[in-house]
Coordinates of C-alpha atoms and ligand atoms in Angstrom, one line a residue:
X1 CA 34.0 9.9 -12.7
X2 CA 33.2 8.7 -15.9
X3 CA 34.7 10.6 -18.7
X4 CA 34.6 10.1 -22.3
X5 CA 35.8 12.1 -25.3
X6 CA 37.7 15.5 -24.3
X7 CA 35.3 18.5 -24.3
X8 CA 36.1 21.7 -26.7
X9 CA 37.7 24.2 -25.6
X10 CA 38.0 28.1 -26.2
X11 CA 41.1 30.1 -26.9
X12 CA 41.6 29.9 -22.9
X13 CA 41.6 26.0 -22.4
X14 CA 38.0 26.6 -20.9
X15 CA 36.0 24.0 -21.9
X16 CA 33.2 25.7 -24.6
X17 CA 30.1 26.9 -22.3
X18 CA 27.0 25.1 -24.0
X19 CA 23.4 25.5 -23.6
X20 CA 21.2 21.9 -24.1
X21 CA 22.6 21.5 -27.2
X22 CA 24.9 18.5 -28.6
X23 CA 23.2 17.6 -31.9
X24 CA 23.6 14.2 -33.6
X25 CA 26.7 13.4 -31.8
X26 CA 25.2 10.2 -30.1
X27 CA 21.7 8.4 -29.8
X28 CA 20.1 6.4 -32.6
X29 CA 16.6 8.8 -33.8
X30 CA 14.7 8.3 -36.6
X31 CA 14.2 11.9 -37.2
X32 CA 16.7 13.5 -39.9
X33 CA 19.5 14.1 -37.8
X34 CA 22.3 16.7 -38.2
X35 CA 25.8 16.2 -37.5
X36 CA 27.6 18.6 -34.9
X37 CA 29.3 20.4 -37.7
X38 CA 26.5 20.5 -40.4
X39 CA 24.1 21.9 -37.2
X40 CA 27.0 24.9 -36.7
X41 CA 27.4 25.7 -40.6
X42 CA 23.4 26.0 -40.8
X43 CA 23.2 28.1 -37.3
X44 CA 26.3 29.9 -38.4
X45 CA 26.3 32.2 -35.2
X46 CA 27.1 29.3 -32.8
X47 CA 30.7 29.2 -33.4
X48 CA 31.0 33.2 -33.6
X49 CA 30.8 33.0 -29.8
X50 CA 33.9 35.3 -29.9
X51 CA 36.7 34.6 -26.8
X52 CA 37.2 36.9 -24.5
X53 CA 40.6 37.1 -25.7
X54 CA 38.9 39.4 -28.7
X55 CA 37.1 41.7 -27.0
X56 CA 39.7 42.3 -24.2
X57 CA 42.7 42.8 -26.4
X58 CA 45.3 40.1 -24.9
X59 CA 47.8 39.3 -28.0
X60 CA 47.5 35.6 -26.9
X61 CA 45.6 33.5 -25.4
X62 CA 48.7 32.4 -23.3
X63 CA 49.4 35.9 -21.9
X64 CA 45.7 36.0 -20.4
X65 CA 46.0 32.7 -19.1
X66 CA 49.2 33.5 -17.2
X67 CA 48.0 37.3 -16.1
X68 CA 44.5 36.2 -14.9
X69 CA 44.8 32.3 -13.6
X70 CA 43.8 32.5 -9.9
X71 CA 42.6 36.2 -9.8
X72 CA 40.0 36.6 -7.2
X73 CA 38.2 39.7 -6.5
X74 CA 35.9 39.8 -2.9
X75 CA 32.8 41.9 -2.3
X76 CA 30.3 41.5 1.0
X77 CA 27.3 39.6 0.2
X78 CA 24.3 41.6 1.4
X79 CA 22.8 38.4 2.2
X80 CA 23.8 36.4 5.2
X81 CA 23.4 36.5 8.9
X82 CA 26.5 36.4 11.7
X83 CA 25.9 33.3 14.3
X84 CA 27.7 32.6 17.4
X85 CA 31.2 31.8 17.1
X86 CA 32.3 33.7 13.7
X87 CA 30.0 31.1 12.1
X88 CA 27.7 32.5 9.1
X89 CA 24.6 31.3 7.4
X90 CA 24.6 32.5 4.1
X91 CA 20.4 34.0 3.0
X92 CA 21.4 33.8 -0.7
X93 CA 19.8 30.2 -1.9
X94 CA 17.6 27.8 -0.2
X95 CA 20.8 25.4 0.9
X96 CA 21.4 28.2 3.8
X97 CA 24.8 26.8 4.0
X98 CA 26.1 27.9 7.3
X99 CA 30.1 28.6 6.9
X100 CA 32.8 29.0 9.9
X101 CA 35.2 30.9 9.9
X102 CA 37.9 30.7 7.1
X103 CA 35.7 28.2 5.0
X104 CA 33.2 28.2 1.8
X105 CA 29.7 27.2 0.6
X106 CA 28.7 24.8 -1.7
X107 CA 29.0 26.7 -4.2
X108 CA 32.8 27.5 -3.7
X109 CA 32.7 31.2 -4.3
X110 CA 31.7 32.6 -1.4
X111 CA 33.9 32.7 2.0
X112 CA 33.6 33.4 5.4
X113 CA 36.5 36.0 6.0
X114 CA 36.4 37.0 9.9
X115 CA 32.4 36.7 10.5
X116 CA 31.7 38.5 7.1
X117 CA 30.6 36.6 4.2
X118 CA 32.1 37.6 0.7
X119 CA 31.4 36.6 -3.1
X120 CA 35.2 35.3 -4.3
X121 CA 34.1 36.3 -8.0
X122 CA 32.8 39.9 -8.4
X123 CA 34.4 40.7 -11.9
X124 CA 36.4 37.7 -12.5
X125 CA 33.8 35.9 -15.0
X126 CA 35.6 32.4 -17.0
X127 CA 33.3 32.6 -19.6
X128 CA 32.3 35.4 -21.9
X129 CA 30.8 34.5 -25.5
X130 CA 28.1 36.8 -28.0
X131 CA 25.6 33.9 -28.5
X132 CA 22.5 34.2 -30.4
X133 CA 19.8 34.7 -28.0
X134 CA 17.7 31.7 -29.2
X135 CA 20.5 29.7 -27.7
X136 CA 20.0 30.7 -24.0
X137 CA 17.1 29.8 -25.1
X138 CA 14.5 32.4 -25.9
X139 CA 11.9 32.1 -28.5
X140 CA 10.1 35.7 -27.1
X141 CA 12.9 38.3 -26.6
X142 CA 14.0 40.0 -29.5
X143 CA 14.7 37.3 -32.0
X144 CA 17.7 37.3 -34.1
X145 CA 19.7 39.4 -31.6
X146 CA 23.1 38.7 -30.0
X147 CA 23.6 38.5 -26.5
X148 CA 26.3 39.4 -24.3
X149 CA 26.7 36.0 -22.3
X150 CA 29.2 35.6 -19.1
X151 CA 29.7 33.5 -16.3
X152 CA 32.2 32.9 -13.2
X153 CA 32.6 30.0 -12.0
X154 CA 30.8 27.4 -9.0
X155 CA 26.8 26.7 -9.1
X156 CA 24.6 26.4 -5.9
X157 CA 23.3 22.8 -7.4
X158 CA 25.3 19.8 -8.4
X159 CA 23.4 18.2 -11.2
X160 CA 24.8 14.7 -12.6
X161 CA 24.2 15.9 -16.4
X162 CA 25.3 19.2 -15.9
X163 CA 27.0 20.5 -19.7
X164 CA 29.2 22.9 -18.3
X165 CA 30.4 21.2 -15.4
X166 CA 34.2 22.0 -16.0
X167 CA 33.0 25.6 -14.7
X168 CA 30.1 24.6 -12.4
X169 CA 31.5 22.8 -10.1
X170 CA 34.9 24.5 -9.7
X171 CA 36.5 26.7 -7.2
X172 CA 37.9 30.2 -8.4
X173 CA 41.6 29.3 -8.1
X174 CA 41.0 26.0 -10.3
X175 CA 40.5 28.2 -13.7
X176 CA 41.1 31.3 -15.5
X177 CA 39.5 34.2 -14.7
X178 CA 39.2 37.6 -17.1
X179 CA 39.2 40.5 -15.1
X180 CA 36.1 42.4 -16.2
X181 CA 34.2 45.3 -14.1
X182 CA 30.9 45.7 -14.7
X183 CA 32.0 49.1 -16.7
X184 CA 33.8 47.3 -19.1
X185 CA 31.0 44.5 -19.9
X186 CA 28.7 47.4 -20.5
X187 CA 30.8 49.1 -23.2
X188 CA 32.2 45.7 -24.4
X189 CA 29.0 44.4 -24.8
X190 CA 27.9 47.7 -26.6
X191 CA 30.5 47.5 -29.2
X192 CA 29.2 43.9 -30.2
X193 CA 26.1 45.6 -30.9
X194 CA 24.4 42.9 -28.3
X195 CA 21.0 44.1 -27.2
X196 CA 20.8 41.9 -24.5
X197 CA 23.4 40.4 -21.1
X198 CA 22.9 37.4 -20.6
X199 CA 24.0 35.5 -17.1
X200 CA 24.2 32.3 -18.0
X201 CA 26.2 29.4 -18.3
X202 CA 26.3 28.1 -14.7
X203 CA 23.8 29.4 -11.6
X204 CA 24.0 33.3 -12.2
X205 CA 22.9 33.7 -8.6
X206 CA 25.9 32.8 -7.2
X207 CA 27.6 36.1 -8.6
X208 CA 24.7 37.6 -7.7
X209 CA 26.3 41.2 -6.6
X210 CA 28.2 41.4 -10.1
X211 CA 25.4 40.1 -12.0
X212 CA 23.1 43.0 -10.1
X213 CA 25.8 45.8 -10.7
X214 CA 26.0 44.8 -14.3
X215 CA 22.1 45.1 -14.5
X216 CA 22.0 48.4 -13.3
X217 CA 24.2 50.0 -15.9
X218 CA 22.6 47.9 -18.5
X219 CA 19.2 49.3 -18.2
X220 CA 20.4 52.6 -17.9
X221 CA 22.6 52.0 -21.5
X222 CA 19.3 50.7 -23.0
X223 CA 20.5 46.9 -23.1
X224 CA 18.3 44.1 -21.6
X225 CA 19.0 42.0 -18.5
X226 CA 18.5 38.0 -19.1
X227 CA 19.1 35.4 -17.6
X228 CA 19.5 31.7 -17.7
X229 CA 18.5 30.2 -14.1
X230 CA 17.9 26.6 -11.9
X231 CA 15.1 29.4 -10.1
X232 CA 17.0 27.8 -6.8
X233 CA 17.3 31.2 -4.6
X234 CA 15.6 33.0 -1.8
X235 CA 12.7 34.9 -2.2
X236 CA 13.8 37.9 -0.8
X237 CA 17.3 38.2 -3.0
X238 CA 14.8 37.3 -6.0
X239 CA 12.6 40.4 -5.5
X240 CA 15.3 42.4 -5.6
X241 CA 16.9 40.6 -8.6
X242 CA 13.5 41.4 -10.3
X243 CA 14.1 45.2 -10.2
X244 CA 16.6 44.8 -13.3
X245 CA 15.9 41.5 -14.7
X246 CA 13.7 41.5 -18.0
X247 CA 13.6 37.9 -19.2
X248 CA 14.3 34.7 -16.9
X249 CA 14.6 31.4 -18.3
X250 CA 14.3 29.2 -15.4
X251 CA 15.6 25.0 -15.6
X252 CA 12.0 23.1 -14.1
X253 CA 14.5 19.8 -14.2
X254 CA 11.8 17.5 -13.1
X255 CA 8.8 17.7 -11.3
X256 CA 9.5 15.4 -8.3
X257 CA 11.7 16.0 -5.3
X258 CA 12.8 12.7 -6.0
X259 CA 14.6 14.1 -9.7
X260 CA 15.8 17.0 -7.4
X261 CA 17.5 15.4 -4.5
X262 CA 18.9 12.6 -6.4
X263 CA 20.5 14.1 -10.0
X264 CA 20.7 17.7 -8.5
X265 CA 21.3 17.5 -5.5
X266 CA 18.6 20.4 -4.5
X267 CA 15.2 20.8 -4.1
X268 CA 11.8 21.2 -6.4
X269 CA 9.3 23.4 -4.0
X270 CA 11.9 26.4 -4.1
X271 CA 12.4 26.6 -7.4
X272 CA 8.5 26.6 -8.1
X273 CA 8.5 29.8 -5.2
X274 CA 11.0 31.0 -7.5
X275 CA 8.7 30.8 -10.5
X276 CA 5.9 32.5 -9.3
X277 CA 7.6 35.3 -8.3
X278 CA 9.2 35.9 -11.5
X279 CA 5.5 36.0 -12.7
X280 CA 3.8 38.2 -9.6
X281 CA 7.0 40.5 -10.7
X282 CA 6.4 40.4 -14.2
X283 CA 9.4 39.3 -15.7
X284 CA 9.2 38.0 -18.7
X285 CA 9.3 34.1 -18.2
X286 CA 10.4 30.8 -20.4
X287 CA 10.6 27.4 -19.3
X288 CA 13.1 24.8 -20.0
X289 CA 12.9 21.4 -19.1
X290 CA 15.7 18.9 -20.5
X291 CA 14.3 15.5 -21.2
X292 CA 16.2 12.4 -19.6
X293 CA 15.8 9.2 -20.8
X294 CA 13.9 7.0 -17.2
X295 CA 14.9 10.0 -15.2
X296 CA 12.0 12.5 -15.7
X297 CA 10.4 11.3 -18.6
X298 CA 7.5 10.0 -17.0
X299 CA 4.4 11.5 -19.4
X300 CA 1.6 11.2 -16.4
X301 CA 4.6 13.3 -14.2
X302 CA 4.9 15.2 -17.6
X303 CA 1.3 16.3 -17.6
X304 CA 1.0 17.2 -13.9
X305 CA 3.8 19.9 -14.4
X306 CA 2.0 21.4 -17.1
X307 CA -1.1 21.7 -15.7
X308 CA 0.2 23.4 -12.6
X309 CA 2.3 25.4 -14.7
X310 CA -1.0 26.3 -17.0
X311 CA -2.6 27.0 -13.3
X312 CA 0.5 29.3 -11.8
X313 CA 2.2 30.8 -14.1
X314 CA -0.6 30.7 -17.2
X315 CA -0.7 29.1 -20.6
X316 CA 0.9 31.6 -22.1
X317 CA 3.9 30.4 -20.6
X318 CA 6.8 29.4 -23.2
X319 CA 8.2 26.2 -22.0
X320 CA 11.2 24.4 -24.0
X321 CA 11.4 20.1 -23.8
X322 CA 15.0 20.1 -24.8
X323 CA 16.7 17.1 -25.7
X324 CA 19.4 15.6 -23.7
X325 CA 22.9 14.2 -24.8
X326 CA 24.8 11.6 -22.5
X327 CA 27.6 13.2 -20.6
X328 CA 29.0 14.0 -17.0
X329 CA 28.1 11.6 -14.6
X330 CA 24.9 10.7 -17.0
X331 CA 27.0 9.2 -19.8
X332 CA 25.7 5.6 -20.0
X333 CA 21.9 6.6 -20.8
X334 CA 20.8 7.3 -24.8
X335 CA 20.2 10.5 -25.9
X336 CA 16.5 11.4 -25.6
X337 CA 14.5 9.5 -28.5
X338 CA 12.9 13.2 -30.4
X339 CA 9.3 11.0 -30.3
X340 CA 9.4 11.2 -26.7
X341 CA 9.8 14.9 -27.4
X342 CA 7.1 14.9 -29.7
X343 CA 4.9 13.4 -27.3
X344 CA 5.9 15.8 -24.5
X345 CA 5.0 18.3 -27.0
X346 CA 1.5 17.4 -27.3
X347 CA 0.8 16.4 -23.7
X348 CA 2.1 19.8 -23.3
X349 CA -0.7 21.4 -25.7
X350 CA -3.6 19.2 -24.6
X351 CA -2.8 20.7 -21.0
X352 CA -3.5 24.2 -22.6
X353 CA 0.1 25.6 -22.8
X354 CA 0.2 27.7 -26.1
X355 CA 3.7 28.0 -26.5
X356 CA 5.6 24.6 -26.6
X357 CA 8.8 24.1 -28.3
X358 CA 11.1 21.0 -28.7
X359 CA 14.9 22.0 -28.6
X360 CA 17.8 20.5 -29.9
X361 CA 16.6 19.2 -32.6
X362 CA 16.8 21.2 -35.5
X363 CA 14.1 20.9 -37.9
X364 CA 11.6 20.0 -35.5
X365 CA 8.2 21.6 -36.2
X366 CA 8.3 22.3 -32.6
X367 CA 11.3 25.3 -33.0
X368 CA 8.9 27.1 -34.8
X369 CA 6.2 29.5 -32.6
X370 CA 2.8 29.4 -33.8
X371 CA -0.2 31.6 -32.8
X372 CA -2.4 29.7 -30.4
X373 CA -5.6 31.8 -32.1
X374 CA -5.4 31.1 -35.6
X375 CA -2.4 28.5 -35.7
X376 CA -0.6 30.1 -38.1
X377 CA 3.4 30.0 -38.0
X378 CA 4.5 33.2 -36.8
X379 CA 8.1 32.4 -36.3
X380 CA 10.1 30.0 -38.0
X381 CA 13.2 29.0 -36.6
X382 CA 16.0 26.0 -37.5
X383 CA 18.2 25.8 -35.3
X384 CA 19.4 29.4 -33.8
X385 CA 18.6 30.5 -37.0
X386 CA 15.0 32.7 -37.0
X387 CA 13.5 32.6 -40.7
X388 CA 10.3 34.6 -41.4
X389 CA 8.7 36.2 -38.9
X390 CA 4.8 37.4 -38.9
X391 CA 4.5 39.9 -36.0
X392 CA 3.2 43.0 -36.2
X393 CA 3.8 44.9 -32.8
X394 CA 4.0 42.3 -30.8
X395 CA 1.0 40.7 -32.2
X396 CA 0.4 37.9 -34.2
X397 CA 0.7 39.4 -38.4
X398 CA -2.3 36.9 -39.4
X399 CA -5.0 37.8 -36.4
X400 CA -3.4 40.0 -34.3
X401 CA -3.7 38.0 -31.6
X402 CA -0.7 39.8 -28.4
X403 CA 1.9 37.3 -28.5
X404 CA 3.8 37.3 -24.8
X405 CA 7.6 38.2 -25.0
X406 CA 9.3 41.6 -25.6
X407 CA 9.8 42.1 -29.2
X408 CA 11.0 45.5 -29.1
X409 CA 14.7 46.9 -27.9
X410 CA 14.3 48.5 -24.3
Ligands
SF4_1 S1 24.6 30.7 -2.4 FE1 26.3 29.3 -2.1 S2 26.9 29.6 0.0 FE2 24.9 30.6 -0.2 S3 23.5 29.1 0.5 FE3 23.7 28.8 -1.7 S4 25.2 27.3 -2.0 FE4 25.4 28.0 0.1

């Protein structure tokens, strides 16, 4: 494995859980580029992604790491079938791993114990920050706000430029784990004074049970449900997820199984099941899809995905063309040039999609959300940072034209 200069890492020694964003680190770009640390100082929220050492009240980071380093907490999945032999087949995801006795899935965190099939993660996230939620990102849920952001670790896909692959693809014993009911995230996440809980980080559905247990106190304490997601899971569990879940922001990677089998591992026609269910289930939906240089930024591939997604999930879908920064197994490409961004951005348009924004690159016109009536900048946005905003209601302030997204606290 190719590995280059050392990630960052929390208070824990847990390498810092990052959305798509690496700004001006590498890549040569025309356009005015920021430096990691100038980008921070303008956002100025992205480093108060506060440890979980802070909200938990450990003294040091050292007498967390020793108390909590291999804690693993079990609970049966309610999706998987027995087979002959003790042998399971897990119903969870689309990669219906089937698991003998005594072994794991793909995703490391769920076990086969005696013909019963268990999550090896309910409570034990590795990652817990307050991030802005423009970082997840979303442009139409509450801008400005602070969400409550966790993880545990594994992932059901194994993608080759995965950012927080230090988490993703590990196994529960391999890192430090908090010990966090859902109780506790609920009143933690209160005193923050997040409106929002955000699953995140690495594929949410693979703590599906403490994710879904969270959800359900959250709604009933008045916080929003979000989440950050590959869309790579069964139908059925998704319904379900639906219930609680107000905002999805669902990876589309790439539009070919060809992107999907060979950089994640996994497989496109699920995830675009997964995607029409979140809209027959009216969730609210965004769209991100990170940009690789000769991987999936083909603009004729480009412009089929958004005319299907114009066609199944409607124009008003937000969709993000973030930009990527070498690293993982992907560390010899460049970083995404911003004008094939640009261009993306106005295939995008020209397909009908009224909501397009280019991400991670701060002072792009495309952070900004216009209204697709009267063109008017409604939301102005550098960085995580939201500037002016011209809504009134939900509606555009100039025409009053209903802009998609939830815009007020549940
Ligand atoms: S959730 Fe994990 S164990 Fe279940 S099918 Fe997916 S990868 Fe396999």
């Amino acid at each position: 494995m190719a590995l280059g200069k050392p990630m960052e890492r929390d208070l824990f020694g847990h390498p810092v859980t990052r959305d798509d964003w690496r700004p001006g680190e590498t890549g040569a770009s025309s356009f005015p580029d920021f430096s990691r640390r100038q980008f921070l100082r303008l956002c100025g929220v992205s480093l108060c992604a506060l440890s979980a050492a802070q909200y938990f009240g450990f003294p040091k980071a050292s007498d967390a790491q020793i108390a909590k380093k291999g804690l693993i907490k079990t609970k049966l999945s309610p999706f998987f079938t027995p087979l002959e032999g003790g042998e399971i087949r897990c119903d969870l995801c689309p990669r219906s791993c089937r698991v003998p006795k005594g072994k794991r899935g793909l995703c490391r965190v769920r076990e086969n114990r005696d013909g019963k099939y268990y999550s090896l993660v309910y409570g034990n996230p590795c990652a817990i920050h307050v991030d802005p939620i423009e970082k997840k990102p979303f442009f139409h849920v509450l801008p400005s706000t602070e969400s409550f952001s966790l993880a545990t670790v594994g992932c059901n896909l194994q993608c080759k430029f995965c950012q927080n692959w230090e988490i993703s693809q590990a196994s529960p014993e391999d890192i430090y784990n908090y010990d966090v009911p859902p109780e506790l995230v609920i009143s933690k996440a209160k005193e923050t004074g997040a409106r929002s809980i955000a699953y995140t980080y690495v594929e949410p559905t693979i703590f599906y049970e403490y994710m879904t247990d969270i959800g359900q106190l959250a709604k009933k304490a008045g916080l929003l449900n979000v989440c950050h997601s590959n869309g790579f899971i069964n139908p059925e569990p998704l319904r379900n997820l639906c219930k609680m879940m107000n905002a999805a922001n669902i990876d589309l990677k790439g539009f070919t199984e060809t992107f999907y089998r060979d950089l994640c591992n996994g497989e496109l026609s699920p995830v675009l099941e997964s995607l029409k269910i979140y809209k027959q289930e009216k969730v609210h939906l965004e769209l991100t899809n990170l940009v690789i240089p000769t991987k999936n930024d083909d603009l004729s591939v480009a412009n089929e995905m958004c005319v299907w997604i114009k066609k199944e999930l409607g124009p008003d879908t937000p969709i993000h063309f973030s930009r990527f920064y070498p690293l993982y197994r992907l560390r010899t490409l460049e970083s995404t040039p911003v004008s094939t961004l640009t261009k993306l951005r106005s295939i995008a348009l020209s397909a009908g999609l009224e909501y397009v924004y280019v991400g991670n690159v701060p002072g792009h016109e495309g952070e900004h959300t216009f209204c697709p009536k009267c063109k008017k900048r409604i939301i102005q946005r550098t960085g995580y940072m939201v500037g002016e905003v011209r809504l009134k209601g939900g509606k555009c302030g100039y025409c009053g034209k209903p802009i998609p997204g939830i815009w007020t606290p549940a």
